[in-house]
Coordinates of C-alpha atoms and ligand atoms in Angstrom, one line a residue:
M1 CA -8.1 14.9 -6.2
T2 CA -5.4 12.6 -4.8
E3 CA -6.6 9.2 -3.3
Q4 CA -5.4 8.9 0.2
G5 CA -8.5 7.3 1.5
N6 CA -7.2 4.6 3.8
K7 CA -7.2 6.5 6.8
G8 CA -8.7 9.8 6.0
D9 CA -6.7 12.9 5.2
A10 CA -6.8 14.5 8.8
L11 CA -3.6 12.8 9.8
H12 CA -1.5 13.8 7.1
S13 CA -1.0 17.5 8.4
M14 CA -0.2 16.2 11.9
V15 CA 3.1 14.4 10.5
H16 CA 6.2 16.5 11.2
R17 CA 9.8 16.2 11.0
L18 CA 12.7 17.3 13.5
E19 CA 16.1 16.4 12.0
D20 CA 16.2 12.9 11.3
K21 CA 13.1 11.9 13.0
V22 CA 9.5 11.7 12.0
Y23 CA 6.4 12.3 14.6
R24 CA 3.1 10.9 13.7
P25 CA -0.1 10.4 15.6
S26 CA -0.2 7.1 17.0
G27 CA -3.2 4.7 17.4
F28 CA -4.1 1.3 18.8
W29 CA -2.2 -0.5 16.0
S30 CA 1.0 1.3 16.4
Y31 CA 2.7 -0.8 18.9
S32 CA 1.9 -3.7 16.6
V33 CA 3.6 -1.7 13.4
H34 CA 6.5 -1.0 15.7
Q35 CA 7.1 -4.8 16.3
L36 CA 6.9 -5.2 12.7
L37 CA 9.4 -2.5 11.9
I38 CA 11.8 -4.2 14.5
H39 CA 11.2 -7.5 12.7
L40 CA 12.0 -5.8 9.5
K41 CA 15.3 -4.5 10.7
K42 CA 16.4 -8.0 12.2
E43 CA 15.5 -9.3 8.7
K44 CA 17.9 -6.8 7.2
F45 CA 15.0 -5.0 5.2
D46 CA 16.5 -1.6 5.5
S47 CA 14.1 0.4 3.3
A48 CA 11.5 1.0 6.0
P49 CA 11.7 3.4 9.0
R50 CA 13.2 2.2 12.1
A51 CA 10.8 2.4 15.3
L52 CA 12.2 4.8 17.8
G53 CA 9.2 4.7 20.3
F54 CA 6.6 7.0 21.5
D55 CA 6.8 10.5 23.0
T56 CA 4.4 11.8 25.6
E57 CA 2.0 13.6 23.3
G58 CA 0.9 10.6 21.7
N59 CA 3.1 10.5 18.8
E60 CA 5.1 7.5 17.3
I61 CA 8.7 8.3 16.4
L62 CA 10.3 6.9 13.3
S63 CA 13.4 7.4 11.7
Y64 CA 13.4 9.6 8.5
V65 CA 13.5 7.7 5.2
T66 CA 15.7 9.6 2.7
G67 CA 14.6 10.4 -0.7
D68 CA 12.1 12.1 -2.9
V69 CA 8.3 12.0 -2.4
Y70 CA 5.6 12.4 -5.0
N71 CA 1.8 12.2 -5.2
Y72 CA -0.7 12.0 -8.0
P73 CA -0.9 13.0 -10.8
L74 CA 2.1 10.7 -11.4
V75 CA 4.6 13.0 -13.3
G76 CA 8.3 12.8 -13.7
A77 CA 10.4 10.2 -11.9
I78 CA 7.5 8.5 -10.4
A79 CA 5.9 7.7 -13.5
T80 CA 8.9 5.8 -15.1
T81 CA 9.1 2.2 -15.5
E82 CA 12.0 2.2 -13.4
A83 CA 9.9 3.5 -10.5
L84 CA 7.2 1.1 -11.2
C85 CA 9.4 -2.0 -11.4
T86 CA 11.7 -1.0 -8.3
A87 CA 8.4 -0.3 -6.3
A88 CA 7.3 -4.0 -7.2
E89 CA 10.7 -5.6 -6.2
L90 CA 10.6 -3.6 -2.9
L91 CA 7.2 -4.8 -2.2
R92 CA 8.4 -8.4 -2.9
D93 CA 11.5 -8.1 -0.5
Y94 CA 9.2 -6.4 2.2
H95 CA 6.5 -9.3 2.0
D96 CA 9.3 -11.9 2.0
A97 CA 10.7 -10.4 5.0
T98 CA 7.4 -10.3 7.0
A99 CA 6.7 -14.0 6.5
S100 CA 8.6 -15.2 9.3
F101 CA 7.1 -12.5 11.6
V102 CA 3.6 -13.8 10.8
Q103 CA 4.9 -17.2 12.1
S104 CA 6.4 -15.9 15.5
D105 CA 4.9 -16.6 18.7
Q106 CA 4.0 -12.9 19.5
F107 CA 2.2 -12.4 16.2
G108 CA -1.3 -13.8 17.5
T109 CA -1.4 -11.1 20.3
L110 CA -0.8 -8.1 17.9
R111 CA -3.9 -5.6 16.8
W112 CA -4.1 -4.1 13.5
L113 CA -6.2 -1.1 12.0
L114 CA -7.6 -3.3 9.2
P115 CA -9.2 -6.7 9.7
N116 CA -7.0 -9.8 9.1
R117 CA -7.8 -11.8 6.1
E118 CA -6.9 -15.5 5.5
P119 CA -4.5 -17.0 4.6
R120 CA -2.1 -14.9 6.6
E121 CA 1.0 -15.2 4.5
V122 CA 2.6 -12.0 5.1
V123 CA 1.8 -8.6 6.8
C124 CA 0.3 -6.3 3.9
H125 CA 1.5 -2.8 3.9
G126 CA -2.1 -2.0 3.3
D127 CA -1.3 1.4 1.2
Y128 CA 1.5 0.5 -1.0
A129 CA 0.8 3.5 -3.2
P130 CA 3.1 6.0 -5.3
Y131 CA 2.7 8.6 -2.3
N132 CA 4.1 6.2 0.3
V133 CA 7.4 5.5 -1.2
A134 CA 10.9 7.6 -1.3
L135 CA 12.9 7.6 -4.4
N136 CA 16.5 8.1 -5.5
G137 CA 16.2 9.4 -8.7
S138 CA 13.5 6.9 -10.4
K139 CA 14.4 4.1 -8.1
V140 CA 12.2 3.1 -5.2
V141 CA 14.4 2.9 -2.2
G142 CA 12.0 3.4 0.9
V143 CA 8.5 2.9 2.0
F144 CA 6.8 4.5 5.0
D145 CA 3.3 4.9 6.5
F146 CA 2.6 1.5 7.8
D147 CA -0.7 2.6 9.6
T148 CA -2.7 0.3 7.4
A149 CA -0.4 -2.9 7.9
H150 CA -2.3 -6.0 8.4
P151 CA -1.9 -9.8 7.8
A152 CA -3.4 -11.1 4.7
P153 CA -2.2 -13.0 1.5
R154 CA 0.4 -11.4 -0.6
V155 CA -2.0 -10.8 -3.6
W156 CA -4.3 -8.7 -1.2
D157 CA -1.4 -6.1 -1.3
V158 CA -0.4 -6.5 -4.8
A159 CA -3.8 -6.0 -6.0
Y160 CA -4.2 -2.5 -4.2
A161 CA -0.6 -1.7 -5.2
V162 CA -1.2 -2.4 -9.0
Y163 CA -4.4 -0.4 -8.7
C164 CA -2.4 2.4 -7.4
W165 CA 0.6 2.1 -9.6
A166 CA -1.0 1.2 -13.2
P167 CA -3.0 3.3 -12.1
F168 CA -6.4 1.9 -12.7
K169 CA -7.9 5.3 -11.6
T170 CA -10.7 7.2 -13.6
H171 CA -10.5 10.6 -12.1
S172 CA -8.5 12.9 -14.4
G173 CA -6.2 14.2 -11.4
D174 CA -5.0 10.6 -10.8
S175 CA -5.2 8.9 -14.1
L176 CA -1.9 7.9 -16.4
G177 CA -2.4 6.8 -19.9
D178 CA -5.2 4.8 -21.4
L179 CA -6.2 1.2 -20.4
T180 CA -3.5 -0.3 -22.9
E181 CA -0.7 1.4 -21.1
Q182 CA -2.3 0.8 -17.6
T183 CA -2.5 -2.7 -18.2
M184 CA 1.0 -3.0 -19.4
R185 CA 2.1 -1.3 -16.3
A186 CA 0.2 -3.6 -14.4
R187 CA 2.0 -6.7 -16.1
L188 CA 5.3 -5.1 -15.4
F189 CA 4.7 -4.7 -11.9
C190 CA 3.4 -8.3 -11.5
D191 CA 6.5 -9.7 -13.3
A192 CA 8.9 -7.5 -11.3
Y193 CA 7.2 -8.9 -8.0
G194 CA 7.3 -12.3 -9.4
L195 CA 3.4 -12.8 -9.0
S196 CA 2.3 -16.3 -9.4
H197 CA 0.0 -17.4 -12.3
E198 CA -3.1 -18.3 -9.9
D199 CA -2.7 -14.7 -8.3
R200 CA -2.6 -13.1 -11.7
V201 CA -5.8 -14.9 -12.7
C202 CA -7.7 -13.4 -9.7
L203 CA -6.0 -10.0 -9.6
V204 CA -8.7 -7.7 -11.0
E205 CA -11.2 -9.3 -8.8
T206 CA -8.9 -9.0 -5.9
M207 CA -8.4 -5.2 -6.9
I208 CA -12.3 -4.9 -6.9
S209 CA -12.6 -6.7 -3.5
R210 CA -9.9 -4.6 -1.9
I211 CA -11.4 -1.3 -3.3
Q212 CA -14.8 -2.1 -2.0
T213 CA -13.5 -3.0 1.5
L214 CA -11.8 0.3 1.7
V215 CA -15.3 2.0 0.6
D216 CA -17.0 0.1 3.4
F217 CA -14.2 1.0 6.0
M218 CA -14.5 4.7 5.1
H219 CA -18.1 4.6 5.5
E220 CA -17.9 2.7 8.9
Q221 CA -15.2 5.2 10.2
A222 CA -17.4 8.3 9.0
A223 CA -20.6 6.6 10.8
A224 CA -18.4 6.4 14.0
G225 CA -17.4 10.1 13.8
H226 CA -14.0 10.2 12.4
E227 CA -13.5 13.6 10.7
G228 CA -11.0 12.8 8.1
F229 CA -13.4 10.1 6.6
I230 CA -16.4 12.2 6.9
A231 CA -14.5 15.0 4.8
N232 CA -13.6 12.3 2.2
L233 CA -16.9 11.2 1.8
K234 CA -18.1 15.0 1.4
D235 CA -15.6 15.4 -1.2
G236 CA -16.9 12.2 -3.0
H237 CA -14.0 9.9 -2.5
D238 CA -16.2 7.1 -2.3
V239 CA -17.7 7.9 -5.4
T240 CA -14.5 8.0 -7.3
Y241 CA -13.5 4.4 -6.0
I242 CA -16.8 3.1 -7.0
A243 CA -16.4 4.5 -10.5
D244 CA -12.9 2.6 -10.6
I245 CA -14.6 -0.7 -9.4
K246 CA -16.9 -0.2 -12.4
Y247 CA -14.0 0.5 -14.7
L248 CA -12.1 -2.5 -13.6
R249 CA -15.3 -4.7 -14.0
C250 CA -15.7 -3.4 -17.4
H251 CA -12.1 -4.3 -18.5
K252 CA -11.5 -7.1 -16.4
K253 CA -10.9 -9.7 -19.5
P254 CA -8.5 -7.7 -21.6
I255 CA -6.4 -6.7 -18.3
T256 CA -6.4 -10.6 -17.1
D257 CA -5.6 -12.0 -20.7
Y258 CA -2.5 -9.6 -20.6
L259 CA -1.4 -10.3 -17.1
I260 CA -1.3 -14.1 -17.7
L261 CA -0.1 -13.9 -21.5
S262 CA 2.7 -16.6 -22.0
A263 CA 5.2 -15.9 -19.3
D264 CA 7.1 -17.9 -16.6
H265 CA 5.3 -16.8 -13.7
S266 CA 8.0 -17.9 -11.3
T267 CA 7.2 -16.8 -7.8
H268 CA 10.8 -16.1 -6.9
R269 CA 12.8 -13.5 -8.5
Ligands
LIG1 N1 9.5 7.9 8.0 C1 9.3 8.7 7.1 N2 10.4 9.3 6.4 C2 10.3 10.0 5.5 N3 9.3 10.8 5.1 C3 8.1 10.3 5.8 C4 8.3 9.4 6.6 N4 7.0 9.4 7.3 C5 6.2 10.4 6.7 N5 7.1 11.1 5.8 C6 6.6 12.1 5.0 O1 5.4 12.8 5.5 C7 4.1 12.6 4.5 C8 3.1 12.1 5.2 O2 3.3 11.1 6.0 P1 2.4 9.8 6.0 O3 2.2 9.3 4.7 O4 3.2 8.7 6.9 O5 0.9 10.6 6.4 P2 -0.5 10.1 6.3 O6 -1.2 11.3 6.5 O7 -0.6 8.9 7.3 O8 -0.7 9.5 4.9 P3 -1.6 9.3 3.9 O9 -1.8 10.6 3.5 O10 -0.9 8.5 3.0 O11 -2.5 8.5 4.5 C9 4.9 11.4 3.5 O12 4.4 11.7 2.2 C10 6.3 11.7 3.4 O13 6.6 12.7 2.8
LIG2 MG1 0.9 8.4 3.5

């Protein structure tokens, strides 16, 4: 099973490309995402799609982000240390580029798919996983799928990203290496991002809250009749997430000890 539970798998099959444009089903959050993408372009962050408007069939139109794409299980270029570290660097650049957007006058009027979390430091991508980036060789050069973008602290996004990239996943189709290797990869991600000491201390607990929030969201959406999430629950995605929470709880201490082990955790690269 590959984990793509943030919005249910139903949308996936409806994404299509025509030459250099990508058409994706839009939702109430898409206008906000387009404002975000316009802001990123102004900030000279060029690794995200450009917002090209909406068609008459309810699709958003985006520029195509060039690169190779992957999914779980992580094999080949996507599983390398270079991919891991460049992914973390790109997330840092993305967050830094969104900080001024959060401060802008228009920001308070925008609506997002996922609830805001305080403090609103940045606009989190919300699903910064190996299946939502583009690679050139082993280097992560692009990011797409901003449907789950929402304002929150940086560590909220880093926590979910580390969960997906370490990955601290217990399902055999998603896992990579043992706890030691996962913990080393988590540390490399935090170092490449430039995550602060205090954020590292709470990282495992934040991962657990973030995954629990996703499980709750899946249940809410399924109860509201959203087919993608109903199918996800039928396939046991929530059970897998809950197993991952248990795994993180069980190994919280050795993971955290290694994340904070003697380093200059500067918040700026
Ligand atoms: N702007 C883009 N540039 C390049 N490729 C894209 C872009 N948007 C989507 N894709 C491709 O289409 C696939 C599905 O797109 P996307 O991740 O946006 O869909 P989704 O169904 O919302 O995803 P998920 O399954 O992650 O919830 C991606 O894996 C990627 O290969
Ligand atoms: Mg995606």
